[in-house]
PDB file of C-alpha atoms in Angstrom:
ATOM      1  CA  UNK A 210     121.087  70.261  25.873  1.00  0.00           C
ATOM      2  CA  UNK A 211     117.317  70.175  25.413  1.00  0.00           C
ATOM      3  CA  UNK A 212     115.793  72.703  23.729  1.00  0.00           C
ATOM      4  CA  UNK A 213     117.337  76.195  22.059  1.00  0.00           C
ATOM      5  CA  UNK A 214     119.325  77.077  24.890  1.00  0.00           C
ATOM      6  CA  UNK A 215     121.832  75.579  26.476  1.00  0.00           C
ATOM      7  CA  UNK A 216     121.709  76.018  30.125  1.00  0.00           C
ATOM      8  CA  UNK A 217     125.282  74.698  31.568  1.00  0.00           C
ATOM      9  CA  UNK A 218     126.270  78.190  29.878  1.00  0.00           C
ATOM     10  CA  UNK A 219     125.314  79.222  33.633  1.00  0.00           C
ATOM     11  CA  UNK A 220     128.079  77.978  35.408  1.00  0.00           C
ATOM     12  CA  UNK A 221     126.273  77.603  39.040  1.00  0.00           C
ATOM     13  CA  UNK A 222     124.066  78.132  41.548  1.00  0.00           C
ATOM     14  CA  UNK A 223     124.829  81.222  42.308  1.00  0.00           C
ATOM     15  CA  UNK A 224     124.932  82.730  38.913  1.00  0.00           C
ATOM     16  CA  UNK A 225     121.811  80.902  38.267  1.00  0.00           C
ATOM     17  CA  UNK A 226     120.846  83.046  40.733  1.00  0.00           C
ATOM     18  CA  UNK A 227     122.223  86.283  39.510  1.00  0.00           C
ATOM     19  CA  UNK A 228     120.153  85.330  36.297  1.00  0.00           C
ATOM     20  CA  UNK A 229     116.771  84.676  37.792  1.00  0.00           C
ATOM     21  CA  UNK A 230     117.179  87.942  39.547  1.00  0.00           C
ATOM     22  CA  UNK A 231     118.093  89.903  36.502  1.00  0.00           C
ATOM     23  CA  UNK A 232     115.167  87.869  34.113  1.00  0.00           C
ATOM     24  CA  UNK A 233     112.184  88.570  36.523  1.00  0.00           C
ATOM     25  CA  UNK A 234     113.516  92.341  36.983  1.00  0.00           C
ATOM     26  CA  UNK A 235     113.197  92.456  32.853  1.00  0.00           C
ATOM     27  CA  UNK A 236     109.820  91.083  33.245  1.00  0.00           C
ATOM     28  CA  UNK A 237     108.765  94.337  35.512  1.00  0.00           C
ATOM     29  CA  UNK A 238     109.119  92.443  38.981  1.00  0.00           C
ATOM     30  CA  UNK A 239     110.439  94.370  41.702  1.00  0.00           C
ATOM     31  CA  UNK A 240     113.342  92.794  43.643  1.00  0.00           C
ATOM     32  CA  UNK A 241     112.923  93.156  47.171  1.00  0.00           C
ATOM     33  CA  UNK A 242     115.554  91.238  48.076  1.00  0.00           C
ATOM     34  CA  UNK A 243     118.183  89.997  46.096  1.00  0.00           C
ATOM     35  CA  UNK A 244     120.986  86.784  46.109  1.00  0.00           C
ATOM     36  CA  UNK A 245     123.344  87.343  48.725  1.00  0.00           C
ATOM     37  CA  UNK A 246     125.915  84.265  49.849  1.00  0.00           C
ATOM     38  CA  UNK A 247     125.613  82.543  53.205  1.00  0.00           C
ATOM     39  CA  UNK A 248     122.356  80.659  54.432  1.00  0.00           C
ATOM     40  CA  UNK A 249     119.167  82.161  53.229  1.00  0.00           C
ATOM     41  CA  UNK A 250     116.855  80.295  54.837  1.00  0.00           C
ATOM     42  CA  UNK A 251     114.556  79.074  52.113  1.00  0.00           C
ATOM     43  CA  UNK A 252     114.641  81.737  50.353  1.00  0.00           C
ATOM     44  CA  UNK A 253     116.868  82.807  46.781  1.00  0.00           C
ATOM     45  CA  UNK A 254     115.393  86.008  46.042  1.00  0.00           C
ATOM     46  CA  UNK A 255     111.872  87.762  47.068  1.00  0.00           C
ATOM     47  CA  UNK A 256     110.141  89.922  44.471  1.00  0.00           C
ATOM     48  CA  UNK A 257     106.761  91.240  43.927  1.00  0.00           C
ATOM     49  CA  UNK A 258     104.239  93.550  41.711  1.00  0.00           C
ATOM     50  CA  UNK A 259     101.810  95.247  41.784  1.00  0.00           C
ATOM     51  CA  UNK A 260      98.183  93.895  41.447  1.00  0.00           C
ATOM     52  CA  UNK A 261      95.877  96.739  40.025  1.00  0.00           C
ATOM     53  CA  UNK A 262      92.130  95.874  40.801  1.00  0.00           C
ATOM     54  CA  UNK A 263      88.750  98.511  39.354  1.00  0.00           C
ATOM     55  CA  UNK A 264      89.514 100.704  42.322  1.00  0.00           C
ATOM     56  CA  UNK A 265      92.713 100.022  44.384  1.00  0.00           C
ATOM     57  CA  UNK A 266      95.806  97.848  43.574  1.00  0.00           C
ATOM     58  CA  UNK A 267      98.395  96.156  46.584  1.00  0.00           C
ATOM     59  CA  UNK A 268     101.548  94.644  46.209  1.00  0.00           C
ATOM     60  CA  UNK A 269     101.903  90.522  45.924  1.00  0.00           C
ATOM     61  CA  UNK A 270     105.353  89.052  46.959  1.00  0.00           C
ATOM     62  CA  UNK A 271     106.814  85.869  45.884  1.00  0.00           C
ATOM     63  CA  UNK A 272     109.491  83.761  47.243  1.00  0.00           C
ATOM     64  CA  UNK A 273     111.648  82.788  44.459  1.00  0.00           C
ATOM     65  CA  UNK A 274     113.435  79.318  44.570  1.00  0.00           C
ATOM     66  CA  UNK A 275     115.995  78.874  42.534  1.00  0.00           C
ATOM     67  CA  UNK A 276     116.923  75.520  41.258  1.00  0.00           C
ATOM     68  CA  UNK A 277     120.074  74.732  38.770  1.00  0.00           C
ATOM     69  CA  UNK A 278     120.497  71.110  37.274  1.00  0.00           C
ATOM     70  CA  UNK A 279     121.122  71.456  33.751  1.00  0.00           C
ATOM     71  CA  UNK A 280     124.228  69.650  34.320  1.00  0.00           C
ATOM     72  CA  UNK A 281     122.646  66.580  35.630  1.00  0.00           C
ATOM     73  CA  UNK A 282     119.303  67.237  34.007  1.00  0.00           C
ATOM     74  CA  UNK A 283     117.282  66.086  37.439  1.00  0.00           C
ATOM     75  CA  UNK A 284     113.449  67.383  37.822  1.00  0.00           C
ATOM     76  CA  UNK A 285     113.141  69.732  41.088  1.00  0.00           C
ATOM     77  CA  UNK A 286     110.811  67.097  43.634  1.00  0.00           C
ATOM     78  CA  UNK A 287     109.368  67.503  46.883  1.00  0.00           C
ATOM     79  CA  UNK A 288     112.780  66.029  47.844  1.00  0.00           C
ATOM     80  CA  UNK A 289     114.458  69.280  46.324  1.00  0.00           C
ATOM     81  CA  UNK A 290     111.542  71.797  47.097  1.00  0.00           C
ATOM     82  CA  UNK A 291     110.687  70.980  50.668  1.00  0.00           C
ATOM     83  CA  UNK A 292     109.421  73.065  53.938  1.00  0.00           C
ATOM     84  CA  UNK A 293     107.385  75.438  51.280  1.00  0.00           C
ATOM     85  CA  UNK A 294     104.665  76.448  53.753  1.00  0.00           C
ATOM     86  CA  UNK A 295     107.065  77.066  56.374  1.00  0.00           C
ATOM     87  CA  UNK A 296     109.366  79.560  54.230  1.00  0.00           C
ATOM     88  CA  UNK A 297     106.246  81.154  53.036  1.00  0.00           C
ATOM     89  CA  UNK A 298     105.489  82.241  56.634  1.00  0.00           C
ATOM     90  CA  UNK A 299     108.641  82.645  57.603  1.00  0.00           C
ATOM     91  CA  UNK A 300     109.400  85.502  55.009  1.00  0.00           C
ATOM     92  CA  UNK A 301     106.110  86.899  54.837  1.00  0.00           C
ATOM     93  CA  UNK A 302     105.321  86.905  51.245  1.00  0.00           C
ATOM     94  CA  UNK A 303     102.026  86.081  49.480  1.00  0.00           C
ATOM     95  CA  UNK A 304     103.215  83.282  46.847  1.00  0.00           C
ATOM     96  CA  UNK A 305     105.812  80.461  45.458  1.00  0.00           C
ATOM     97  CA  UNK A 306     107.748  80.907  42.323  1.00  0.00           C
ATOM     98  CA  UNK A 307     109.748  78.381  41.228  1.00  0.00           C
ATOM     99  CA  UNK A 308     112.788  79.295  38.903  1.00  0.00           C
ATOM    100  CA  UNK A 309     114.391  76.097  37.746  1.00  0.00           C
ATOM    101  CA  UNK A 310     116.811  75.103  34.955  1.00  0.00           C
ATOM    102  CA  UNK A 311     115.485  71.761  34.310  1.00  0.00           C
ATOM    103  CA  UNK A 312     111.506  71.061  34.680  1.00  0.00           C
ATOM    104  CA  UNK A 313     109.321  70.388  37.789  1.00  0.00           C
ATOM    105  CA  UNK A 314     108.035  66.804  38.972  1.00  0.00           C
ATOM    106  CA  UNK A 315     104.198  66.074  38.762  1.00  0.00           C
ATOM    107  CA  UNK A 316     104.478  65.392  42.308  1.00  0.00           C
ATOM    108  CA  UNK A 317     105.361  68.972  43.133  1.00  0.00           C
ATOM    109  CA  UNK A 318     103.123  70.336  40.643  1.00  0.00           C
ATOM    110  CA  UNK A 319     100.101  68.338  42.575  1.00  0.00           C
ATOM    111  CA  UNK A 320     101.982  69.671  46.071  1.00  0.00           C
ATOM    112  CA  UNK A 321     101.644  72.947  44.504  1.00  0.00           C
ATOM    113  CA  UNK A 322      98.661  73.235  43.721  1.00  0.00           C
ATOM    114  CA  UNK A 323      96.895  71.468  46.515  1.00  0.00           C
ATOM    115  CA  UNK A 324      98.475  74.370  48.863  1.00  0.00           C
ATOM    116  CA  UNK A 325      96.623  77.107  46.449  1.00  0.00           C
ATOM    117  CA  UNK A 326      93.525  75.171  47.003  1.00  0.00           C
ATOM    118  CA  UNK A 327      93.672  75.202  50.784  1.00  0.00           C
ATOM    119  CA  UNK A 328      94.615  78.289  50.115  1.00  0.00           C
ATOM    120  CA  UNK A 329      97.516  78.199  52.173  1.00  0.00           C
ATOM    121  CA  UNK A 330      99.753  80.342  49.505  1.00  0.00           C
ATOM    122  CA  UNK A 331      97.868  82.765  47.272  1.00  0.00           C
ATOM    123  CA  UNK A 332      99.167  81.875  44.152  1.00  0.00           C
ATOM    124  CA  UNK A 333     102.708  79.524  42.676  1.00  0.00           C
ATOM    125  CA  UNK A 334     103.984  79.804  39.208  1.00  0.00           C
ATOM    126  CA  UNK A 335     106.680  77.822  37.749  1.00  0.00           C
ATOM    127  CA  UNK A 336     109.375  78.940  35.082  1.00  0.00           C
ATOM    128  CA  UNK A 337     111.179  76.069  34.163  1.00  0.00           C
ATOM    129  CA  UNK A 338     113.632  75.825  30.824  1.00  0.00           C
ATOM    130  CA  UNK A 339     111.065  75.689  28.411  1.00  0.00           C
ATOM    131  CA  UNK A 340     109.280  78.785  30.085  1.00  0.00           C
ATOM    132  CA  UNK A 341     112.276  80.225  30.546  1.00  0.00           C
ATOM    133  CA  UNK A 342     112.977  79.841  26.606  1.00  0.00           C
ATOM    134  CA  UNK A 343     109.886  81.015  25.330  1.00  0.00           C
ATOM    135  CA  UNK A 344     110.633  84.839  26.408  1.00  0.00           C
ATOM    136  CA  UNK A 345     114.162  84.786  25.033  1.00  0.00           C
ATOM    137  CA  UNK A 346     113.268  83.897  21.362  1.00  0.00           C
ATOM    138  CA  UNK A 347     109.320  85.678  21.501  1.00  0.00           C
ATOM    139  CA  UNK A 348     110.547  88.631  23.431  1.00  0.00           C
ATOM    140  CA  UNK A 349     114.099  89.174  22.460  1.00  0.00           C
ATOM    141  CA  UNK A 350     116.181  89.978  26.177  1.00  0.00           C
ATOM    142  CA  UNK A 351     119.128  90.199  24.088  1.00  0.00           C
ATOM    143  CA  UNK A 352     121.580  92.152  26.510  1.00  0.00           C
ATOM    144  CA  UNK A 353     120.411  89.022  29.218  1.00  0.00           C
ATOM    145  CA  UNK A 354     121.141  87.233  26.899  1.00  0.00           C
ATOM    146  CA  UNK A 355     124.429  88.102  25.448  1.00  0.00           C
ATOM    147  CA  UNK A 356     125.587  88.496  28.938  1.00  0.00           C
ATOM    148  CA  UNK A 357     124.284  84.434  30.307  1.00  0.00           C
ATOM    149  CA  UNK A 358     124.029  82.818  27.769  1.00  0.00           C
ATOM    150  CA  UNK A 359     125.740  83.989  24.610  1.00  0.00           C
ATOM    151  CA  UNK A 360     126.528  80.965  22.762  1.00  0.00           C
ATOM    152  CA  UNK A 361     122.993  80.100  22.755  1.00  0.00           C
ATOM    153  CA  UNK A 362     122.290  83.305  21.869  1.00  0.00           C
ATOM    154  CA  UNK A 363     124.154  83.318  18.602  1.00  0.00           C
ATOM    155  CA  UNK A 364     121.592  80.411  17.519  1.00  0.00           C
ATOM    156  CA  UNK A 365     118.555  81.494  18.308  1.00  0.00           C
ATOM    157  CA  UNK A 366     118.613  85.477  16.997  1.00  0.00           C
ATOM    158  CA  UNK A 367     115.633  86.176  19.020  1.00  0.00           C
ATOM    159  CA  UNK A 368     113.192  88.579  18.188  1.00  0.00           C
ATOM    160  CA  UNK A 369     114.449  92.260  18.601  1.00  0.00           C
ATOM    161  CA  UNK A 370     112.470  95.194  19.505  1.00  0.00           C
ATOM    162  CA  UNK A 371     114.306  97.540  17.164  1.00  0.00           C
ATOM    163  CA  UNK A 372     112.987 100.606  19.079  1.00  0.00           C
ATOM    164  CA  UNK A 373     111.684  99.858  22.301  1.00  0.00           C
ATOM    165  CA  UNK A 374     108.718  98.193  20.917  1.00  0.00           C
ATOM    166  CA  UNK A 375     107.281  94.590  19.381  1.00  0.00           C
ATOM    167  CA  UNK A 376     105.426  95.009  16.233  1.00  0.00           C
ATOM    168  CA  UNK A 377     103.786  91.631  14.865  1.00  0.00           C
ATOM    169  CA  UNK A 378     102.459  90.372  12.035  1.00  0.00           C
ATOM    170  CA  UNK A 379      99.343  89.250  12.369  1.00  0.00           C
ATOM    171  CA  UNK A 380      96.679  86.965   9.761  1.00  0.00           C
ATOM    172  CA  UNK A 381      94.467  88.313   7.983  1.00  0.00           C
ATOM    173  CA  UNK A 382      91.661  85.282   8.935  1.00  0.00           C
ATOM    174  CA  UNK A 383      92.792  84.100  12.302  1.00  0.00           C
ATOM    175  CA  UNK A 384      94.788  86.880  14.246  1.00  0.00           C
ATOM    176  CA  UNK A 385      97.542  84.411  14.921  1.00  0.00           C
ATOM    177  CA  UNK A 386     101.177  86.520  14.923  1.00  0.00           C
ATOM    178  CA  UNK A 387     102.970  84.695  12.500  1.00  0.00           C
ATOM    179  CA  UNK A 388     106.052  85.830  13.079  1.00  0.00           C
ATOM    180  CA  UNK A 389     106.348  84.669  17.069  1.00  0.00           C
ATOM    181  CA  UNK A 390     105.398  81.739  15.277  1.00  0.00           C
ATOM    182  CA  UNK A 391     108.811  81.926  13.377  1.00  0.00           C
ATOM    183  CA  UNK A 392     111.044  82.441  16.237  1.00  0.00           C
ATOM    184  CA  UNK A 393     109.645  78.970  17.740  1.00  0.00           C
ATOM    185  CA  UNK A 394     109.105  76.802  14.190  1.00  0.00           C
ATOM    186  CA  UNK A 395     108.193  77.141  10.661  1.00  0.00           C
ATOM    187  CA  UNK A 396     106.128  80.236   9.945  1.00  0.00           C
ATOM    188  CA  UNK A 397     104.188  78.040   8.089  1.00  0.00           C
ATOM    189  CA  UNK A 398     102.353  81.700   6.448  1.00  0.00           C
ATOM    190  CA  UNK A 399     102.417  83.854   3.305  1.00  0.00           C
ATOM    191  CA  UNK A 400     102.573  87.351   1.982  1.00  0.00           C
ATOM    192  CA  UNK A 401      99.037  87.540  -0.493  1.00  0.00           C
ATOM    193  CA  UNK A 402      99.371  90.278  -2.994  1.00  0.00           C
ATOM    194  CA  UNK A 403      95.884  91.128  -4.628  1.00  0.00           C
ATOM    195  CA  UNK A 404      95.722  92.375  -8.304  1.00  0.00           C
ATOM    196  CA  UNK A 405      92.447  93.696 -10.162  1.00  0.00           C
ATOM    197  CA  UNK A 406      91.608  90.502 -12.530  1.00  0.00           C
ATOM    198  CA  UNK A 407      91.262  93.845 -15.103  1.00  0.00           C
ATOM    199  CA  UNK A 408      94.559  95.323 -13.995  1.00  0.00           C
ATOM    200  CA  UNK A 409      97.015  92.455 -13.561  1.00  0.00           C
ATOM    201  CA  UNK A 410     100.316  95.044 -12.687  1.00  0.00           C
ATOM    202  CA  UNK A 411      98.329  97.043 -10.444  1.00  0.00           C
ATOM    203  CA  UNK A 412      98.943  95.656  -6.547  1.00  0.00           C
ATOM    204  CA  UNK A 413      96.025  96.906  -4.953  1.00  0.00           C
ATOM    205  CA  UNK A 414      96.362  94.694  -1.380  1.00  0.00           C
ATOM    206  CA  UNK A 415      98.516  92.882   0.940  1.00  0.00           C
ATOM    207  CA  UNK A 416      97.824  90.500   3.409  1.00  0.00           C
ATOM    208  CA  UNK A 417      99.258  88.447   6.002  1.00  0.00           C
ATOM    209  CA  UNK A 418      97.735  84.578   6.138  1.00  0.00           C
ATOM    210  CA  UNK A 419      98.412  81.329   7.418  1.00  0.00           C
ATOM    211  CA  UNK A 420      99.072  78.829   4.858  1.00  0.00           C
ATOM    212  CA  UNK A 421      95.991  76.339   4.384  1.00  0.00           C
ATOM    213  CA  UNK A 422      92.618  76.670   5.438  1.00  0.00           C
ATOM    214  CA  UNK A 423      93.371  81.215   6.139  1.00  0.00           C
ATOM    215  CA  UNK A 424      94.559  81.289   3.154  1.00  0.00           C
ATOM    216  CA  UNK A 425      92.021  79.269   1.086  1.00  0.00           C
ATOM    217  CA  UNK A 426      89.451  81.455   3.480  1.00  0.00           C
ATOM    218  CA  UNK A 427      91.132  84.607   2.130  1.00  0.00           C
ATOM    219  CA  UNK A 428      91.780  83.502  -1.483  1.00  0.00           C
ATOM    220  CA  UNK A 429      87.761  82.838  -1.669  1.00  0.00           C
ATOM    221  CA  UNK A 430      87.073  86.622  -0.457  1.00  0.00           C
ATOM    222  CA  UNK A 431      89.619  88.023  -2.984  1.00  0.00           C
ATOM    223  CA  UNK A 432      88.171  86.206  -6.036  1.00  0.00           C
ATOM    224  CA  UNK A 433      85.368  86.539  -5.105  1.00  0.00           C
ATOM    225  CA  UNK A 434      85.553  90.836  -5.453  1.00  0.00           C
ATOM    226  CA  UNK A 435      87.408  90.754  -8.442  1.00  0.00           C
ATOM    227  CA  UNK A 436      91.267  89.657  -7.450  1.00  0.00           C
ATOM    228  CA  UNK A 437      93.728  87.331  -8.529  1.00  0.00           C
ATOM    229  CA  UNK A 438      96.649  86.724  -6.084  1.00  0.00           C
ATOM    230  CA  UNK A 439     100.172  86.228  -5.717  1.00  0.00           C
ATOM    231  CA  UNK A 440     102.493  84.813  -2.976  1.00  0.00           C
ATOM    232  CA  UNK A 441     105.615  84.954  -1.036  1.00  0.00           C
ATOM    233  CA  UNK A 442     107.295  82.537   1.505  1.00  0.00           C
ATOM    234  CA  UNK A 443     107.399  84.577   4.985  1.00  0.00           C
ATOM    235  CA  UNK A 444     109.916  82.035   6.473  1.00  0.00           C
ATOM    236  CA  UNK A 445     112.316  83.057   3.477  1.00  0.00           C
ATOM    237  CA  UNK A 446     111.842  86.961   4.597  1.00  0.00           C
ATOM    238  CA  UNK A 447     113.111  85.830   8.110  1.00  0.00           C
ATOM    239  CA  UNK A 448     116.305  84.559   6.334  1.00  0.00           C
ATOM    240  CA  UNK A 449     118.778  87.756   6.088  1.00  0.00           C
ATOM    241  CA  UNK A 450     120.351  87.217   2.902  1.00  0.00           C
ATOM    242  CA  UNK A 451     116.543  86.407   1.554  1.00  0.00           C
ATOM    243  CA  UNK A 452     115.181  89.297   3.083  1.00  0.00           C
ATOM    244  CA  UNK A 453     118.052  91.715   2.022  1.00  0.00           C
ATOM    245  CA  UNK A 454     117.186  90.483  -1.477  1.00  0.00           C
ATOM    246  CA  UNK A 455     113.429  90.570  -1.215  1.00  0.00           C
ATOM    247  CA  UNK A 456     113.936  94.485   0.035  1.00  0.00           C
ATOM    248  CA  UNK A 457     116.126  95.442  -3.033  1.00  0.00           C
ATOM    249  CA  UNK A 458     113.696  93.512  -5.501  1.00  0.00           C
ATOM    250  CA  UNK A 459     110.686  95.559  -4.174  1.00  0.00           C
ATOM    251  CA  UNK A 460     112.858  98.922  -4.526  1.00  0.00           C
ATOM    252  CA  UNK A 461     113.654  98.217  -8.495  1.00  0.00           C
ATOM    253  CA  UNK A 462     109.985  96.996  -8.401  1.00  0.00           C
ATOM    254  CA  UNK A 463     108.932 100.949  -7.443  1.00  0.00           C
ATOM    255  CA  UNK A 464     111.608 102.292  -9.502  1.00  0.00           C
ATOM    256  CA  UNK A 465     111.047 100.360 -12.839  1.00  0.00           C
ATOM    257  CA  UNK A 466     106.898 101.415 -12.945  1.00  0.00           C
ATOM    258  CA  UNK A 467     106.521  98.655 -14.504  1.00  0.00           C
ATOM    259  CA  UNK A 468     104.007  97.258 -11.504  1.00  0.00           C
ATOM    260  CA  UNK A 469     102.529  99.907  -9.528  1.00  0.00           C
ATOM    261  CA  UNK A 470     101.122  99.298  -5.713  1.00  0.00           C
ATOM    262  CA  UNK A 471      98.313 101.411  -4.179  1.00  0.00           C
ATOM    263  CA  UNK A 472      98.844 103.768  -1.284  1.00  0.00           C
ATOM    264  CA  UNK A 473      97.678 101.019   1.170  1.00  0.00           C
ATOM    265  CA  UNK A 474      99.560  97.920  -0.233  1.00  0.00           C
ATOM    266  CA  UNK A 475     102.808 100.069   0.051  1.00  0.00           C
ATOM    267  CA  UNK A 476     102.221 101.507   4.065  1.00  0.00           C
ATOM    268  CA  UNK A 477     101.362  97.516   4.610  1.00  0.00           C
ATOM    269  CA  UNK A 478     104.917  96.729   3.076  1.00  0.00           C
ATOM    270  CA  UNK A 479     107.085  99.041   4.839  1.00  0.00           C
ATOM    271  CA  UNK A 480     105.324  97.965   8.626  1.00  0.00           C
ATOM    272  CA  UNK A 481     106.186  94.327   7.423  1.00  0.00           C
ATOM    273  CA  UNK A 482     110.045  94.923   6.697  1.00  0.00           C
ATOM    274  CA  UNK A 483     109.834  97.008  10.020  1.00  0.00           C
ATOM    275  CA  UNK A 484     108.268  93.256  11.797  1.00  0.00           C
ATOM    276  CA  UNK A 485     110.526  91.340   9.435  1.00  0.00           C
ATOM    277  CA  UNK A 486     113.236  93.302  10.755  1.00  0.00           C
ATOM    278  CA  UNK A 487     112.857  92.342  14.124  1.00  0.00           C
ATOM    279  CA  UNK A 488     113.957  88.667  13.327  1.00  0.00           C
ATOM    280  CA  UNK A 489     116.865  89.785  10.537  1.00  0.00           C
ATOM    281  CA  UNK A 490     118.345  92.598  11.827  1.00  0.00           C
ATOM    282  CA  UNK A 491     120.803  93.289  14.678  1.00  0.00           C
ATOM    283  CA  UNK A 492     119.956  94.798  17.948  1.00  0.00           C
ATOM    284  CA  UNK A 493     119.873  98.663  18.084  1.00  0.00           C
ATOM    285  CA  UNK A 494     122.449  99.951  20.677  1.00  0.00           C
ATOM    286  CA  UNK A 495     121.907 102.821  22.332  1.00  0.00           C
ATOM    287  CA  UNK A 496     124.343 104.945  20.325  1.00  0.00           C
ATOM    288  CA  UNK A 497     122.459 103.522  17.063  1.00  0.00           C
ATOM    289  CA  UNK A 498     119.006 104.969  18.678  1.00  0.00           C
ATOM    290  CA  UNK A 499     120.680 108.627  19.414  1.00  0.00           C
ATOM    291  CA  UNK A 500     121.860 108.886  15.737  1.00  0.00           C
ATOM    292  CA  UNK A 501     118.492 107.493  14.325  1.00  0.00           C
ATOM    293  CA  UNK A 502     116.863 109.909  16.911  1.00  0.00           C
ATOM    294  CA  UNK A 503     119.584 112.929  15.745  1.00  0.00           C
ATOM    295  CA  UNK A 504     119.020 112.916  11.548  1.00  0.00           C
ATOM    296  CA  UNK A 505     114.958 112.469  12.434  1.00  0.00           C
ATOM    297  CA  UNK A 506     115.621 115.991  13.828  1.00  0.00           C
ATOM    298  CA  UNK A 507     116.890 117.084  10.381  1.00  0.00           C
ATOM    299  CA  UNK A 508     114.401 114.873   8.038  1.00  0.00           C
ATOM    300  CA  UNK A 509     116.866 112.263   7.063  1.00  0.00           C
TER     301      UNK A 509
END
């Protein structure tokens, strides 16, 4: 195995198949033409979208190649990927896609691109494993997932979109999402609390910031109007027991009134244990959505 997911959990070519179809359809592709056994003359699948210019859009097809040798770990070649031009024509469509298991050759990256630059195909993207990977733990896929590739699954816990929708969390000094940057490696970021120098219990601000040079950058500003600072690990928030713990300290925190937090720092709180929760919590199931959706009708 190389990377996060294991990719022999696909059992063949043809599921590999099944998958690629069922991936690019999550991505908003269109399938035109799905896997089908037999000969398919070049082609695995076709899909296409839809290219939206000022003024007009029109549909771009791709022919999708798909390519399975996790087992053996080989790199898809020219020797693997040959006659592109001529399945291009033959099927009509506008570009190459590449769907592969294992990773592309240089020499079919250069083959690639050189027929873009004739401008013999219109455009060629590859999604090889590592691609491939970076959607599953940034983007979540989880029912894809559970149903491909579960054991890998059960490793990674993606990124869920709890409600239809990513939420990030974002630094305060360089924009960077910190917590994609969790799914992939260390967080390497912080949680800044900022207290009046005159009112030490009083949590007037919260902010998001990379650990070193952000949050030297944003520790200057905050001192600078008047503010000392605390801190908390975000990589321990992403760990479920942690950020279980961290959720019931900050509830005895508003219940004691012992510290108080402002209005802002508080709405700032909740959207990060609604981010947080993305990477600690389960996936919401449909039935879980109608009963959230049900006791909203009724203020609960």
């Amino acid at each position: 195995m190389s990377g996060l997911i294991d990719w022999t959990e696909i059992p063949d070519g043809d599921s590999w198949e099944l998958f690629a179809r069922d991936f690019l359809a999550e991505l908003g592709f269109v399938i035109d033409v799905g896997p089908g056994r037999g000969p398919d003359a070049g082609k695995d699948l076709i899909v296409s979208e839809q290219l939206r210019g000022k003024l007009r859009g029109r549909k771009f097809s791709w022919l999708v190649s798909c390519k399975h040798y996790a087992a053996s770990d080989k790199a898809i070649g020219p020797d693997l990927e040959s006659n592109i031009m001529d399945r291009i024509t033959q099927h009509k469509v506008d570009g190459f896609m590449g769907f592969y298991s294992t990773m592309p050759t240089s020499g079919l990256v250069d083959r690639l691109s050189a027929l873009e630059e004739e401008a013999k195909v219109g455009a060629w993207e590859v999604f090889d494993r590592k691609k491939i990977e970076g959607h599953f733990v940034t983007t979540g896929l989880s029912k894809l997932a559970m149903r491909y590739i579960p054991l890998s699954y059960a490793r990674i816990r993606p990124i869920q979109k709890l409600f239809g929708q990513y939420k990030g969390m974002h630094c305060e000094i360089c924009g960077v999402d910190v917590l994609k940057r969790s799914a992939r490696e260390y967080a390497d970021a912080i949680l800044v609390w900022a207290m009046p120098k005159s009112k030490p219990n009083h949590y007037e601000k919260l902010f998001i910031s990379c650990k070193g040079q952000c949050d030297t950058t944003l520790q200057g500003r905050l001192g600078a109007n008047g503010f000392m600072t605390s801190w908390e690990e975000i990589q321990d928030l992403t760990n479920p027991a942690l950020y279980l713990k961290n959720f019931l300290t900050y509830m005895n925190a508003l219940h004691s009134r012992h510290d108080t937090y402002s209005d802002e720092a508080h709405a700032v709180m909740k959207q990060i244990y609604i981010s947080l929760g993305q990477r600690t919590l389960r996936e919401v199931t449909q039935d879980d959505e109608q009963r959230y959706r049900d006791l909203a009708e009724f203020g609960l």
